[in-house]
Coordinates of C-alpha atoms in Angstrom, one line a residue:
Chain A
M26 CA -0.1 25.8 11.8
Q27 CA -1.6 27.3 8.6
K28 CA -1.5 24.9 5.7
S29 CA -2.3 26.1 2.2
K30 CA -5.2 24.7 0.2
T31 CA -3.1 25.1 -2.9
R32 CA -0.6 22.7 -1.6
F33 CA -3.3 20.1 -0.9
W34 CA -4.7 20.2 -4.4
L35 CA -1.3 20.5 -6.1
F36 CA 0.1 17.4 -4.5
L37 CA -3.1 15.5 -5.0
A38 CA -3.7 16.5 -8.6
P39 CA -1.4 14.0 -10.6
A40 CA -2.8 11.0 -8.7
L41 CA -6.4 12.2 -8.8
I42 CA -6.4 13.1 -12.5
A43 CA -4.9 9.7 -13.5
F44 CA -7.3 7.9 -11.2
A45 CA -10.3 9.8 -12.4
L46 CA -9.5 9.3 -16.1
I47 CA -8.5 5.6 -15.8
V48 CA -10.8 4.2 -13.1
L49 CA -13.5 6.6 -12.0
I50 CA -14.9 7.9 -15.3
P51 CA -14.7 4.5 -17.1
T52 CA -16.6 2.9 -14.1
I53 CA -19.4 5.5 -14.4
M54 CA -19.5 5.0 -18.2
G55 CA -19.6 1.3 -17.6
F56 CA -22.8 1.6 -15.7
W57 CA -24.4 3.5 -18.6
Y58 CA -23.1 1.1 -21.3
A59 CA -24.6 -1.9 -19.4
F60 CA -28.0 -0.5 -20.3
T61 CA -27.3 0.1 -24.0
D62 CA -26.9 -1.8 -27.3
W63 CA -23.3 -0.7 -27.6
N64 CA -21.3 -2.8 -30.0
G65 CA -18.1 -0.8 -30.3
I66 CA -18.6 -0.2 -34.1
S67 CA -21.6 2.1 -34.5
E68 CA -21.2 5.7 -33.2
R69 CA -24.2 5.7 -31.0
A70 CA -25.2 3.4 -28.1
N71 CA -29.0 3.3 -27.6
F72 CA -30.6 2.9 -24.3
V73 CA -32.3 -0.5 -24.0
G74 CA -33.3 -0.6 -20.4
V75 CA -32.7 -3.9 -18.6
R76 CA -32.7 -6.0 -21.8
N77 CA -29.0 -6.9 -21.4
F78 CA -29.5 -8.1 -17.9
V79 CA -32.5 -10.2 -19.0
T80 CA -30.3 -11.6 -21.8
I81 CA -27.4 -12.6 -19.6
F82 CA -29.6 -14.4 -17.1
Q83 CA -30.8 -16.5 -20.0
D84 CA -27.3 -17.0 -21.4
Q85 CA -26.3 -20.5 -20.6
T86 CA -22.5 -19.8 -21.0
F87 CA -22.7 -17.0 -18.4
L88 CA -24.7 -19.1 -15.9
H89 CA -22.3 -22.0 -16.4
A90 CA -19.3 -19.7 -16.0
F91 CA -20.9 -18.3 -12.8
G92 CA -21.5 -21.7 -11.3
F93 CA -18.1 -23.1 -12.4
T94 CA -16.3 -20.1 -10.9
A95 CA -18.2 -20.4 -7.6
L96 CA -17.5 -24.1 -7.3
F97 CA -13.9 -23.4 -8.3
A98 CA -13.6 -20.7 -5.6
L99 CA -15.0 -23.1 -3.0
C100 CA -12.5 -25.9 -3.8
A101 CA -9.6 -23.4 -4.1
V102 CA -10.4 -21.7 -0.9
V103 CA -10.4 -25.0 1.1
L104 CA -7.3 -26.5 -0.5
V105 CA -5.2 -23.4 -0.8
N106 CA -5.6 -22.5 2.9
V107 CA -5.3 -26.0 4.3
V108 CA -2.1 -26.5 2.3
G109 CA -0.9 -22.9 3.1
F110 CA -1.4 -23.4 6.8
A111 CA 0.2 -26.8 6.8
L112 CA 3.3 -25.4 5.0
A113 CA 3.4 -22.5 7.4
L114 CA 3.4 -24.9 10.4
L115 CA 6.2 -27.0 8.8
V116 CA 8.5 -24.2 8.0
T117 CA 8.2 -22.5 11.3
Q118 CA 9.6 -25.6 13.0
A119 CA 13.4 -25.5 13.6
F120 CA 15.1 -27.8 11.2
P121 CA 17.9 -27.5 8.6
G122 CA 16.5 -26.1 5.2
A123 CA 13.3 -24.5 6.7
T124 CA 14.2 -21.1 5.3
A125 CA 15.1 -22.5 1.8
L126 CA 11.8 -24.3 1.7
R127 CA 9.9 -21.1 2.5
G128 CA 11.6 -19.6 -0.6
I129 CA 10.6 -22.6 -2.7
F130 CA 7.0 -22.6 -1.6
F131 CA 6.5 -18.9 -2.3
M132 CA 8.3 -18.8 -5.6
P133 CA 5.4 -19.9 -7.9
N134 CA 3.6 -16.8 -6.8
L135 CA 5.9 -14.4 -8.5
I136 CA 5.6 -16.1 -11.9
G137 CA 2.8 -14.5 -13.9
G138 CA -0.5 -16.3 -14.5
L139 CA 0.1 -16.7 -18.2
L140 CA 3.5 -18.4 -17.7
L141 CA 2.0 -20.7 -15.0
G142 CA -1.0 -21.6 -17.2
F143 CA 1.3 -22.6 -20.1
T144 CA 3.7 -24.4 -17.8
W145 CA 0.9 -26.5 -16.4
Q146 CA -0.5 -27.1 -19.8
F147 CA 2.7 -28.8 -20.5
I148 CA 2.5 -30.8 -17.2
F149 CA -1.1 -31.9 -17.9
T150 CA -0.8 -32.7 -21.6
S151 CA 2.7 -34.2 -21.8
I152 CA 3.8 -35.2 -18.3
F153 CA 0.6 -36.5 -16.9
T154 CA 0.0 -38.5 -20.1
A155 CA 3.5 -40.0 -20.0
I156 CA 3.1 -41.0 -16.3
G157 CA -0.3 -42.4 -17.0
K158 CA 1.0 -44.5 -19.9
A159 CA 4.1 -45.7 -18.0
T160 CA 2.2 -46.7 -14.8
G161 CA -1.1 -47.8 -16.3
M162 CA -3.0 -45.1 -14.4
H163 CA -5.2 -44.1 -17.3
F164 CA -7.1 -41.4 -15.4
L165 CA -4.0 -39.2 -15.9
I166 CA -4.4 -39.1 -19.6
G167 CA -6.3 -36.2 -21.4
W168 CA -6.9 -33.9 -18.4
L169 CA -7.5 -30.7 -20.2
S170 CA -9.8 -32.2 -22.8
N171 CA -12.3 -33.2 -20.2
P172 CA -14.5 -30.6 -18.2
Q173 CA -14.1 -32.4 -14.8
T174 CA -10.3 -32.9 -14.9
G175 CA -9.9 -29.5 -16.6
F176 CA -11.6 -28.1 -13.4
W177 CA -9.2 -29.9 -11.2
G178 CA -6.3 -28.9 -13.4
L179 CA -7.2 -25.3 -12.6
V180 CA -7.6 -26.1 -9.0
I181 CA -4.1 -27.8 -8.8
L182 CA -2.5 -24.9 -10.6
T183 CA -4.1 -22.4 -8.1
V184 CA -3.0 -24.5 -5.1
W185 CA 0.5 -24.6 -6.4
Q186 CA 0.5 -20.8 -7.1
L187 CA -1.3 -19.4 -4.0
S188 CA -0.6 -21.8 -1.1
G189 CA 2.9 -20.3 -0.7
Y190 CA 1.3 -16.8 -0.6
M191 CA -1.0 -17.9 2.2
M192 CA 1.9 -19.6 3.9
I193 CA 3.7 -16.2 4.2
I194 CA 0.6 -14.6 5.7
Y195 CA 0.2 -17.5 8.1
I196 CA 3.8 -17.5 9.1
A197 CA 3.6 -13.8 10.1
Q198 CA 0.6 -14.6 12.3
I199 CA 2.2 -17.7 13.9
Q200 CA 5.3 -15.7 14.8
Q201 CA 3.0 -13.2 16.6
I202 CA 1.7 -15.8 18.9
Q203 CA 3.6 -15.1 22.0
E204 CA 6.0 -17.7 23.3
S205 CA 4.6 -17.1 26.9
V206 CA 1.1 -18.3 25.8
K207 CA 2.6 -21.4 24.4
E208 CA 4.8 -22.0 27.4
A209 CA 1.9 -21.6 29.8
A210 CA -0.1 -24.2 27.8
R211 CA 2.9 -26.5 27.8
I212 CA 3.2 -26.3 31.6
D213 CA -0.5 -27.1 31.8
G214 CA 0.4 -30.2 30.0
A215 CA -0.9 -29.5 26.5
G216 CA 0.5 -31.8 23.8
A217 CA 1.4 -30.8 20.3
G218 CA -2.1 -31.7 19.0
S219 CA -4.2 -29.9 21.6
M220 CA -1.7 -27.0 21.4
L221 CA -2.5 -26.7 17.7
V222 CA -6.3 -26.9 18.1
H223 CA -6.7 -24.9 21.3
I224 CA -3.9 -22.4 21.2
T225 CA -2.6 -21.8 17.7
M226 CA -5.7 -22.2 15.6
P227 CA -7.9 -19.7 17.6
L228 CA -5.1 -17.1 17.7
M229 CA -4.8 -17.6 13.9
M230 CA -8.4 -16.5 13.2
P231 CA -7.6 -12.9 11.9
A232 CA -5.1 -14.4 9.4
F233 CA -7.6 -17.1 8.4
T234 CA -10.2 -14.4 7.6
I235 CA -7.7 -12.6 5.4
G236 CA -6.5 -15.7 3.8
L237 CA -10.0 -17.1 3.0
F238 CA -11.2 -13.9 1.4
M239 CA -8.1 -13.2 -0.6
T240 CA -8.4 -16.7 -2.1
I241 CA -12.1 -16.3 -2.9
S242 CA -11.5 -12.9 -4.4
N243 CA -8.5 -14.1 -6.5
S244 CA -10.5 -17.1 -7.6
F245 CA -13.3 -15.1 -8.8
K246 CA -11.1 -12.7 -10.6
M247 CA -8.9 -15.3 -12.2
F248 CA -8.3 -14.7 -15.9
D249 CA -4.7 -15.3 -17.1
Q250 CA -4.4 -18.9 -15.8
N251 CA -7.7 -19.8 -17.2
L252 CA -6.8 -18.3 -20.6
A253 CA -3.4 -20.0 -20.8
L254 CA -4.4 -23.4 -19.3
T255 CA -7.6 -24.3 -20.9
A256 CA -8.8 -21.2 -22.8
G257 CA -12.2 -22.2 -21.4
G258 CA -12.2 -25.5 -23.4
P259 CA -13.5 -28.0 -24.2
Y260 CA -16.5 -26.2 -25.6
R261 CA -16.5 -23.4 -23.0
A262 CA -16.9 -26.0 -20.2
T263 CA -14.1 -24.5 -18.1
E264 CA -14.7 -20.9 -18.9
M265 CA -14.6 -18.7 -15.7
L266 CA -16.5 -15.4 -15.3
A267 CA -13.7 -13.0 -16.3
L268 CA -13.0 -15.0 -19.5
N269 CA -16.7 -15.2 -20.2
I270 CA -17.0 -11.5 -20.1
Y271 CA -13.9 -11.2 -22.3
N272 CA -15.3 -13.5 -24.9
S273 CA -18.6 -11.7 -24.9
A274 CA -16.8 -8.5 -25.7
F275 CA -14.1 -9.6 -28.1
A276 CA -15.2 -12.9 -29.6
E277 CA -18.9 -12.0 -30.0
N278 CA -18.7 -8.1 -30.1
H279 CA -21.6 -7.8 -27.7
L280 CA -20.1 -4.9 -25.7
G281 CA -23.3 -3.9 -23.9
I282 CA -23.9 -7.4 -22.8
A283 CA -20.3 -7.9 -21.7
Q284 CA -20.6 -4.7 -19.7
A285 CA -23.8 -5.9 -18.1
K286 CA -22.0 -9.1 -17.1
A287 CA -19.2 -7.0 -15.7
I288 CA -21.6 -5.1 -13.5
I289 CA -22.9 -8.3 -12.1
F290 CA -19.2 -9.4 -11.6
L291 CA -18.5 -6.1 -9.9
I292 CA -21.4 -6.6 -7.4
V293 CA -20.2 -10.1 -6.5
V294 CA -16.5 -9.2 -6.2
A295 CA -17.3 -6.0 -4.2
A296 CA -19.7 -7.9 -1.8
I297 CA -16.9 -10.4 -1.1
G298 CA -14.5 -7.5 -0.5
I299 CA -16.8 -5.6 1.8
T300 CA -17.6 -8.7 3.8
Q301 CA -13.9 -9.3 4.3
L302 CA -13.3 -5.7 5.4
T303 CA -16.2 -5.9 7.9
L304 CA -15.0 -9.2 9.4
T305 CA -11.4 -8.2 9.7
K306 CA -12.3 -4.9 11.3
R307 CA -14.5 -6.7 13.8
K308 CA -11.8 -9.2 14.5
E309 CA -9.3 -6.4 15.2
V310 CA -11.5 -4.9 17.8
E311 CA -11.9 -8.2 19.6
M312 CA -8.1 -8.7 19.6
Chain B
M3 CA 21.0 -37.7 38.6
E4 CA 21.2 -40.6 36.4
N5 CA 17.5 -40.5 36.0
T6 CA 17.4 -36.9 34.6
Q7 CA 20.2 -37.9 32.2
T8 CA 18.0 -40.6 30.7
V9 CA 15.1 -38.3 30.5
K10 CA 17.3 -35.7 28.7
T11 CA 18.8 -38.2 26.2
G12 CA 15.3 -39.5 25.6
M13 CA 14.0 -35.9 24.9
H14 CA 17.0 -35.3 22.7
R15 CA 16.5 -38.5 20.7
K16 CA 12.8 -37.6 20.3
N17 CA 13.8 -34.1 19.0
V18 CA 16.3 -35.6 16.5
T19 CA 13.7 -38.0 15.2
K20 CA 11.2 -35.1 14.8
K21 CA 13.8 -33.1 12.9
V22 CA 14.6 -35.9 10.6
V23 CA 10.9 -36.4 9.8
F24 CA 10.6 -32.6 9.1
V25 CA 13.6 -32.7 6.8
I26 CA 12.2 -35.7 4.9
V27 CA 8.7 -34.2 4.5
G28 CA 10.3 -30.9 3.6
I29 CA 12.5 -32.3 0.9
L30 CA 9.5 -34.2 -0.6
L31 CA 7.3 -31.2 -0.6
G32 CA 10.1 -29.0 -2.0
L33 CA 10.6 -31.4 -4.8
L34 CA 6.9 -31.5 -5.5
F35 CA 6.8 -27.7 -5.7
L36 CA 9.8 -27.5 -7.9
F37 CA 8.8 -30.3 -10.2
P38 CA 6.9 -28.3 -12.8
I39 CA 9.8 -26.0 -13.3
V40 CA 12.5 -28.6 -13.2
I41 CA 10.7 -30.9 -15.7
L42 CA 10.2 -27.9 -18.0
L43 CA 13.8 -27.0 -17.7
L44 CA 14.9 -30.6 -18.6
N45 CA 12.7 -30.7 -21.6
S46 CA 13.8 -27.3 -22.9
F47 CA 17.1 -29.1 -23.6
K48 CA 15.6 -31.9 -25.7
N49 CA 14.8 -32.0 -29.4
Q50 CA 11.2 -32.7 -30.5
R51 CA 11.9 -36.4 -30.8
G52 CA 13.3 -36.4 -27.2
I53 CA 10.1 -34.8 -25.8
F54 CA 8.0 -37.2 -27.8
M55 CA 9.8 -40.4 -26.9
N56 CA 10.9 -39.6 -23.3
V57 CA 9.3 -36.6 -21.7
L58 CA 10.0 -37.8 -18.2
G59 CA 13.7 -38.5 -18.4
F60 CA 16.9 -36.5 -18.6
P61 CA 18.1 -35.5 -22.0
D62 CA 20.6 -38.0 -23.4
A63 CA 23.3 -37.9 -26.1
K64 CA 20.6 -38.5 -28.9
T65 CA 18.0 -36.0 -27.6
F66 CA 20.1 -33.2 -26.0
T67 CA 20.1 -29.9 -27.9
P68 CA 20.9 -26.4 -26.7
N69 CA 19.3 -25.0 -29.9
N70 CA 15.8 -24.4 -28.5
Y71 CA 17.0 -21.4 -26.7
P72 CA 18.4 -19.4 -29.6
Q73 CA 15.3 -20.2 -31.6
A74 CA 12.9 -19.3 -28.8
F75 CA 14.9 -16.2 -28.2
K76 CA 14.5 -15.1 -31.8
F77 CA 10.8 -16.0 -32.0
L78 CA 10.1 -14.1 -28.8
D79 CA 12.0 -11.2 -30.2
Y80 CA 13.5 -11.4 -26.7
T81 CA 15.7 -8.3 -26.3
T82 CA 13.0 -6.0 -27.7
S83 CA 10.1 -7.6 -25.6
F84 CA 12.3 -7.7 -22.5
M85 CA 13.3 -4.1 -22.8
N86 CA 9.6 -3.0 -23.5
S87 CA 8.5 -4.8 -20.4
L88 CA 11.4 -3.4 -18.4
V89 CA 10.9 0.2 -19.4
I90 CA 7.1 0.1 -19.0
T91 CA 7.5 -1.6 -15.6
I92 CA 10.1 0.8 -14.3
V93 CA 8.6 4.0 -15.6
S94 CA 5.1 3.1 -14.4
T95 CA 6.3 2.0 -11.0
A96 CA 8.4 5.2 -10.5
L97 CA 5.5 7.4 -11.5
I98 CA 3.1 5.4 -9.2
L99 CA 5.6 5.9 -6.3
L100 CA 5.9 9.6 -7.0
V101 CA 2.2 10.6 -7.4
S102 CA 0.9 8.2 -4.7
S103 CA 3.3 9.3 -2.1
M104 CA 2.6 13.0 -2.8
A105 CA -1.2 12.4 -2.7
A106 CA -1.0 10.2 0.4
W107 CA 1.1 12.8 2.3
V108 CA -1.5 15.6 1.9
L109 CA -4.4 13.2 2.5
V110 CA -2.9 12.3 5.9
R111 CA -1.7 15.8 6.9
Y112 CA -5.0 17.7 5.9
K113 CA -7.8 16.6 8.2
T114 CA -10.6 18.1 6.0
K115 CA -13.8 16.7 4.7
A116 CA -12.5 16.7 1.1
S117 CA -9.4 14.8 2.3
S118 CA -11.4 12.0 3.9
V119 CA -13.9 11.7 1.0
I120 CA -11.1 11.4 -1.6
F121 CA -9.2 8.9 0.4
L122 CA -12.3 6.8 0.7
L123 CA -12.8 7.0 -3.0
F124 CA -9.3 5.6 -3.7
A125 CA -9.9 2.9 -1.1
A126 CA -13.4 1.9 -2.5
A127 CA -11.9 1.6 -6.0
M128 CA -9.9 -1.4 -4.8
L129 CA -13.0 -3.4 -5.0
I130 CA -13.6 -2.7 -8.8
P131 CA -12.5 -5.6 -10.9
F132 CA -10.6 -4.8 -14.1
Q133 CA -13.2 -6.4 -16.4
C134 CA -15.7 -3.8 -15.2
V135 CA -13.5 -0.9 -16.4
M136 CA -11.9 -2.6 -19.4
L137 CA -14.4 -1.7 -22.2
P138 CA -15.2 1.9 -21.3
L139 CA -11.5 2.5 -20.7
M140 CA -10.9 1.5 -24.3
S141 CA -13.3 4.2 -25.5
V142 CA -11.6 6.8 -23.3
G143 CA -8.3 5.5 -24.4
S144 CA -9.0 5.8 -28.1
A145 CA -10.7 9.2 -27.7
L146 CA -7.5 10.5 -26.0
H147 CA -5.0 8.8 -28.3
M148 CA -3.8 6.6 -25.5
I149 CA -3.7 3.3 -27.4
N150 CA 0.1 3.2 -27.2
R151 CA 3.0 2.7 -24.7
V152 CA 2.6 6.2 -23.1
G153 CA -1.1 5.5 -22.8
L154 CA -0.3 2.1 -21.1
V155 CA 2.0 3.8 -18.5
I156 CA -0.7 6.4 -17.7
M157 CA -3.2 3.5 -17.3
Y158 CA -0.9 1.7 -15.0
V159 CA -0.5 4.9 -12.9
G160 CA -4.3 5.3 -12.8
F161 CA -4.8 1.6 -11.7
G162 CA -1.8 1.7 -9.3
T163 CA -2.8 4.7 -7.3
S164 CA -5.5 3.1 -5.1
M165 CA -3.4 0.4 -3.5
S166 CA -0.3 2.5 -3.3
I167 CA -2.1 5.4 -1.7
I168 CA -3.6 3.2 0.9
M169 CA -0.2 1.7 1.7
F170 CA 1.5 5.1 1.9
H171 CA -1.4 6.5 3.9
G172 CA -1.1 3.8 6.5
F173 CA 2.6 4.4 6.9
I174 CA 2.6 8.3 6.9
K175 CA -0.1 8.3 9.7
N176 CA 2.6 7.0 12.1
V177 CA 5.3 9.5 11.0
P178 CA 5.3 12.4 13.5
E179 CA 4.6 15.8 12.0
E180 CA 7.0 17.8 14.3
L181 CA 9.9 17.5 11.8
E182 CA 7.8 19.0 9.1
E183 CA 6.5 21.8 11.3
A184 CA 10.1 22.7 12.3
A185 CA 11.2 22.7 8.6
T186 CA 8.3 24.9 7.7
I187 CA 9.3 27.4 10.4
D188 CA 12.9 27.3 8.9
G189 CA 11.4 28.4 5.6
C190 CA 11.0 25.2 3.6
N191 CA 8.5 25.5 0.8
S192 CA 6.1 22.7 0.0
I193 CA 8.3 21.0 -2.6
Q194 CA 11.4 21.2 -0.4
L195 CA 9.4 20.0 2.6
F196 CA 8.2 16.9 0.7
F197 CA 11.3 15.9 -1.2
I198 CA 13.9 16.8 1.4
I199 CA 12.1 16.0 4.7
V200 CA 9.3 13.5 4.0
V201 CA 10.6 11.3 1.2
P202 CA 13.7 10.1 3.1
L203 CA 11.4 8.9 5.9
L204 CA 9.4 6.7 3.5
K205 CA 12.2 4.5 2.2
T206 CA 10.9 1.2 3.7
I207 CA 7.3 1.7 2.4
M208 CA 8.6 2.9 -1.0
I209 CA 10.4 -0.5 -1.4
T210 CA 7.3 -2.4 -0.4
V211 CA 5.0 -0.5 -2.7
A212 CA 7.5 -0.7 -5.6
I213 CA 7.7 -4.5 -5.3
L214 CA 4.0 -5.0 -5.3
N215 CA 3.6 -2.8 -8.4
V216 CA 6.6 -4.4 -10.2
M217 CA 5.2 -7.9 -9.6
W218 CA 1.8 -6.9 -11.0
I219 CA 2.9 -4.8 -14.0
W220 CA 5.7 -7.1 -15.2
N221 CA 3.4 -10.1 -15.3
D222 CA 0.3 -8.3 -16.6
Y223 CA -1.1 -9.6 -19.9
L224 CA -4.7 -8.3 -20.3
L225 CA -4.2 -4.6 -20.3
P226 CA -1.2 -4.5 -22.7
S227 CA -3.0 -6.9 -24.9
L228 CA -5.8 -4.3 -25.4
V229 CA -3.5 -1.2 -25.6
I230 CA -0.4 -2.4 -27.4
N231 CA -1.1 -2.9 -31.1
K232 CA 2.4 -2.6 -32.8
A233 CA 4.8 -5.4 -33.3
G234 CA 7.8 -3.6 -31.9
W235 CA 6.0 -2.5 -28.7
Q236 CA 5.0 -5.9 -27.3
T237 CA 5.9 -6.8 -23.8
L238 CA 7.1 -10.2 -22.7
P239 CA 3.7 -11.6 -21.6
L240 CA 2.2 -10.5 -24.9
K241 CA 4.9 -12.0 -27.0
T242 CA 4.7 -15.2 -25.0
Y243 CA 0.9 -15.5 -25.7
L244 CA 1.5 -14.9 -29.5
F245 CA 4.4 -17.3 -29.4
F246 CA 2.2 -20.0 -28.0
G247 CA -0.5 -19.5 -30.6
Q248 CA 2.2 -20.2 -33.2
F249 CA 4.0 -23.1 -31.6
S250 CA 1.3 -24.8 -29.4
K251 CA 2.4 -28.3 -30.3
R252 CA 6.1 -27.5 -30.3
W253 CA 7.0 -28.1 -26.7
D254 CA 10.8 -28.1 -27.4
L255 CA 10.5 -24.4 -28.4
A256 CA 7.8 -23.5 -26.0
S257 CA 9.5 -24.9 -23.0
A258 CA 12.7 -23.0 -23.8
G259 CA 10.6 -19.9 -24.4
L260 CA 8.9 -20.3 -21.0
M261 CA 12.2 -20.7 -19.3
L262 CA 13.5 -17.6 -20.8
C263 CA 10.5 -15.8 -19.3
I264 CA 10.7 -17.5 -15.9
I265 CA 14.5 -17.1 -15.4
P266 CA 14.5 -13.2 -15.0
I267 CA 11.7 -13.5 -12.4
V268 CA 13.6 -16.2 -10.4
V269 CA 16.7 -14.0 -10.5
F270 CA 14.9 -11.0 -9.3
Y271 CA 13.3 -13.1 -6.6
L272 CA 16.7 -14.5 -5.4
A273 CA 18.2 -11.0 -5.4
C274 CA 15.4 -9.3 -3.4
Q275 CA 13.8 -12.2 -1.6
K276 CA 13.8 -10.3 1.8
Y277 CA 12.1 -7.3 0.5
I278 CA 9.6 -9.2 -1.6
V279 CA 8.4 -11.4 1.3
K280 CA 8.1 -8.3 3.5
G281 CA 6.3 -6.5 0.7
V282 CA 3.8 -9.3 0.2
T283 CA 3.1 -9.7 3.9
D284 CA 2.5 -6.0 4.4
G285 CA 0.4 -5.8 1.3
A286 CA -1.8 -8.7 2.3
I287 CA -2.4 -7.4 5.8
K288 CA -3.5 -4.0 4.6

């Protein structure tokens, strides 16, 4: 059948124009700006070579934010996925209320990062302090004014927000494991424990790959929660990468430097994404 | 005979104990997950003194007040911000659905070099984090007079196309082409073919893509904070942020304000839970 070229371009045009204008052209411009002294005020941006990149690798706030974000991603990845998988195992059992629980565990995910950040700010500053005072557990007091507990505050918020999301992904996978496989293992005398380790977990691998990388990627890109919970405080100690870039641009007006940081950020995030794609593709073939 | 009976009741008892344990663990975990929202709700009905003296308890006769809500409502300029958010979310999502499904359809049906290169471009853009585009986009935006609500919607369409086209593409691939061929022979033109024949087949994926976009656009803070600069244009997340700057130590008002923002999301969730869960699962596995 003959299909007209006009139709192809006509139907593609609206999406392609919006995409080019909003994503493609700014991305290309961004690579140029990263090598200039652009400050957003003067008309011209002058080419400065790799100066911005040299500057950012001497910028203690950036290096700290990088390390902080990586460490955060590591902790979040482990906790979110362990909790998410445990929740999925629990709610796929047959007991009254299992469906309602699914709904509850997933709910935090729909609430925006800003609202979550402010809500947990209340929990850490008011509720934790009150519990700490009432029970004599003084370590619960002043969480967000201390870099270490501020870090764990962000981790707790993230676990609360994302583990329900991972649960949904893991439930979908658990339900795909065929009853016949489980039945065969049961006949062979597998108990609940060895069933989990030898049957369920290996068959869960594709979902684990997705879950792990989604959490890493989300952790690296986190902004709203960071802004609303700690705003990077105290003294930029809990500032993550995205917020560091934002502050470079809007608090310090170093747009060229912020853009150079954003390029490094792009490379890291894209590398994570590409690794995920390759791994999931390979897994699919094996299945 | 008696022997099997004992085994059976034994098994039965074991199952009941298991169920009871699950229910107890479930209730405890459920409470833990609900705790932040519930404690926020309780405190939104206390006066300042009540929050200061007894933040953990229920509001009592001395500390109960419903007045935080009307005040927070006023400070958030709730009706205006809510409507701004609603209109921006709905218009952006509708446009994303329209342009992405159109694009995805031709990208699937035309097996040309240009088609696969363009699809790859859309897919690759999924890897670009927002912070990377943000600053140059503001230059483009001000050059094209897009620092306003219309500009914001266009930006959402630009950002939304990638993920939406990938999802539509995956779905349309599995829709057989025969129906379209028959309709073409019957004399349908391109527009009729797409809107009369193809669109009705895309209903399920439309819902999924719509939900993913609504969740993202409704809650988005950063992009509107850069694009919206007039008081009457602010969306709910923007207004919430400003409200917190003003009332950071006033948890009586702040908790009511947060509840006012959380409630519509919970209502939306309860109304479309089935679709949301399906949308999220499909979106993640893509």
